[in-house]
């Protein structure tokens, strides 16, 4: 059974920091590109950051220099370190697994249930 469980969300003041964690199970983690998405009220879900199975990272322009994505293939976990948080970072943050590198390229994407991050004074 595939599970992606996010944790670490909460309320933080502007300029503060939070680290999100995503614990994965039920699939071959090391073959997956892992990503963090977010969705603010009334807005579309957007990519925040991704990390491939080869540790190549990609960031949305709005978070470059502030957020860092990392993964632990031993513990089946992916992290999002968020610094210098702004009110516009407020959203539900989702962990996603996929796409998968060959020979698991046909594996569907998996999503977590989301974690709320609120940046407010």
C-alpha positions as a printed NumPy array, in Angstrom:
array([[  0.   ,   0.   ,   0.   ],
       [  1.442,   3.316,  -1.099],
       [  1.605,   6.037,   1.509],
       [  2.97 ,   9.561,   1.454],
       [  2.583,  11.284,   4.8  ],
       [  3.51 ,  14.951,   5.161],
       [  4.389,  16.506,   8.495],
       [  5.958,  19.659,   9.866],
       [  3.412,  22.209,   8.774],
       [  2.068,  24.901,  11.041],
       [  1.879,  28.594,  11.783],
       [  5.013,  30.692,  11.474],
       [  5.73 ,  34.403,  11.461],
       [  7.026,  36.155,   8.361],
       [ 10.756,  35.664,   8.082],
       [ 10.599,  32.402,   9.975],
       [ 11.491,  28.865,   8.979],
       [  9.794,  25.495,   8.748],
       [ 10.856,  22.079,   7.534],
       [  8.322,  19.808,   5.899],
       [  8.875,  16.069,   5.836],
       [  7.267,  13.44 ,   3.648],
       [  7.521,   9.826,   4.741],
       [  7.045,   7.397,   1.856],
       [  6.277,   3.701,   1.763],
       [  4.891,   1.056,  -0.569],
       [  6.909,   1.846,  -3.682],
       [ 10.494,   1.921,  -4.907],
       [ 11.429,   5.334,  -3.554],
       [ 14.867,   5.603,  -5.137],
       [ 13.375,   5.392,  -8.631],
       [ 10.98 ,   8.301,  -8.128],
       [ 11.312,  11.986,  -8.748],
       [  9.968,  13.528,  -5.559],
       [  8.292,  16.9  ,  -5.546],
       [  6.582,  19.401,  -3.316],
       [  3.545,  21.239,  -4.656],
       [  1.384,  23.813,  -2.94 ],
       [ -2.104,  25.134,  -3.338],
       [ -3.322,  28.395,  -1.879],
       [ -7.042,  29.135,  -1.485],
       [ -8.6  ,  29.997,  -4.831],
       [ -5.435,  29.19 ,  -6.751],
       [ -4.181,  26.285,  -8.817],
       [ -1.767,  23.766,  -7.39 ],
       [  1.791,  24.736,  -8.329],
       [  5.179,  23.07 ,  -8.278],
       [  7.442,  24.343,  -5.508],
       [ 10.484,  22.084,  -5.85 ],
       [ 11.494,  18.7  ,  -7.186],
       [ 14.427,  16.322,  -6.845],
       [ 15.134,  13.495,  -9.249],
       [ 16.427,  10.041,  -8.464],
       [ 19.834,  11.434,  -9.45 ],
       [ 19.503,  14.352,  -7.003],
       [ 18.927,  16.997,  -9.648],
       [ 16.84 ,  19.753,  -8.11 ],
       [ 14.445,  22.28 ,  -9.587],
       [ 12.721,  25.207,  -7.888],
       [  9.946,  27.623,  -8.637],
       [ 11.302,  31.125,  -9.164],
       [  9.313,  32.382,  -6.205],
       [ 11.173,  30.137,  -3.742],
       [ 14.693,  30.029,  -5.191],
       [ 17.279,  30.899,  -2.583],
       [ 14.788,  30.406,   0.26 ],
       [ 13.679,  26.771,   0.007],
       [ 15.797,  23.621,  -0.202],
       [ 14.552,  20.175,  -1.184],
       [ 16.439,  17.05 ,  -0.164],
       [ 15.828,  13.319,  -0.018],
       [ 16.979,  10.311,   1.965],
       [ 16.765,   7.107,  -0.065],
       [ 17.591,   5.011,   2.993],
       [ 14.749,   6.382,   5.103],
       [ 12.341,   6.857,   2.198],
       [ 11.862,  10.527,   2.988],
       [ 11.883,  13.866,   1.249],
       [ 12.229,  17.208,   2.965],
       [ 11.531,  20.842,   2.213],
       [ 13.5  ,  23.341,   4.258],
       [ 11.713,  26.691,   4.037],
       [ 13.465,  29.859,   5.166],
       [ 12.569,  33.537,   5.02 ],
       [  8.913,  32.622,   4.774],
       [  6.459,  35.15 ,   3.398],
       [  2.691,  35.446,   3.782],
       [  2.351,  34.47 ,   0.122],
       [  3.903,  31.093,   0.969],
       [  0.717,  30.264,   2.866],
       [ -0.799,  27.161,   1.29 ],
       [ -1.416,  23.472,   1.668],
       [  1.814,  21.71 ,   0.719],
       [  1.627,  18.329,  -1.004],
       [  4.267,  15.667,  -1.509],
       [  4.26 ,  13.859,  -4.847],
       [  6.081,  10.751,  -6.04 ],
       [  6.619,  10.457,  -9.785],
       [  7.547,  10.206, -12.512],
       [  9.622,   7.078, -12.063],
       [ 12.779,   6.279, -13.989],
       [ 13.053,   3.116, -16.109],
       [ 12.227,   0.344, -15.814],
       [  9.421,   1.674, -13.58 ],
       [  8.318,   4.36 , -16.024],
       [  4.734,   3.103, -16.105],
       [  4.197,   3.654, -12.389],
       [  1.448,   6.184, -11.659],
       [  2.086,   9.319,  -9.64 ],
       [  1.266,   9.261,  -5.946],
       [  0.195,  12.178,  -3.741],
       [  0.152,  12.833,  -0.041],
       [ -2.771,  14.319,   1.844],
       [ -1.165,  17.718,   2.346],
       [  0.133,  19.829,   5.198],
       [ -1.019,  23.348,   5.984],
       [  1.598,  26.08 ,   6.171],
       [  0.417,  29.479,   7.366],
       [  2.723,  32.466,   7.408],
       [  1.228,  35.265,   9.426],
       [  2.05 ,  37.695,  12.198]])
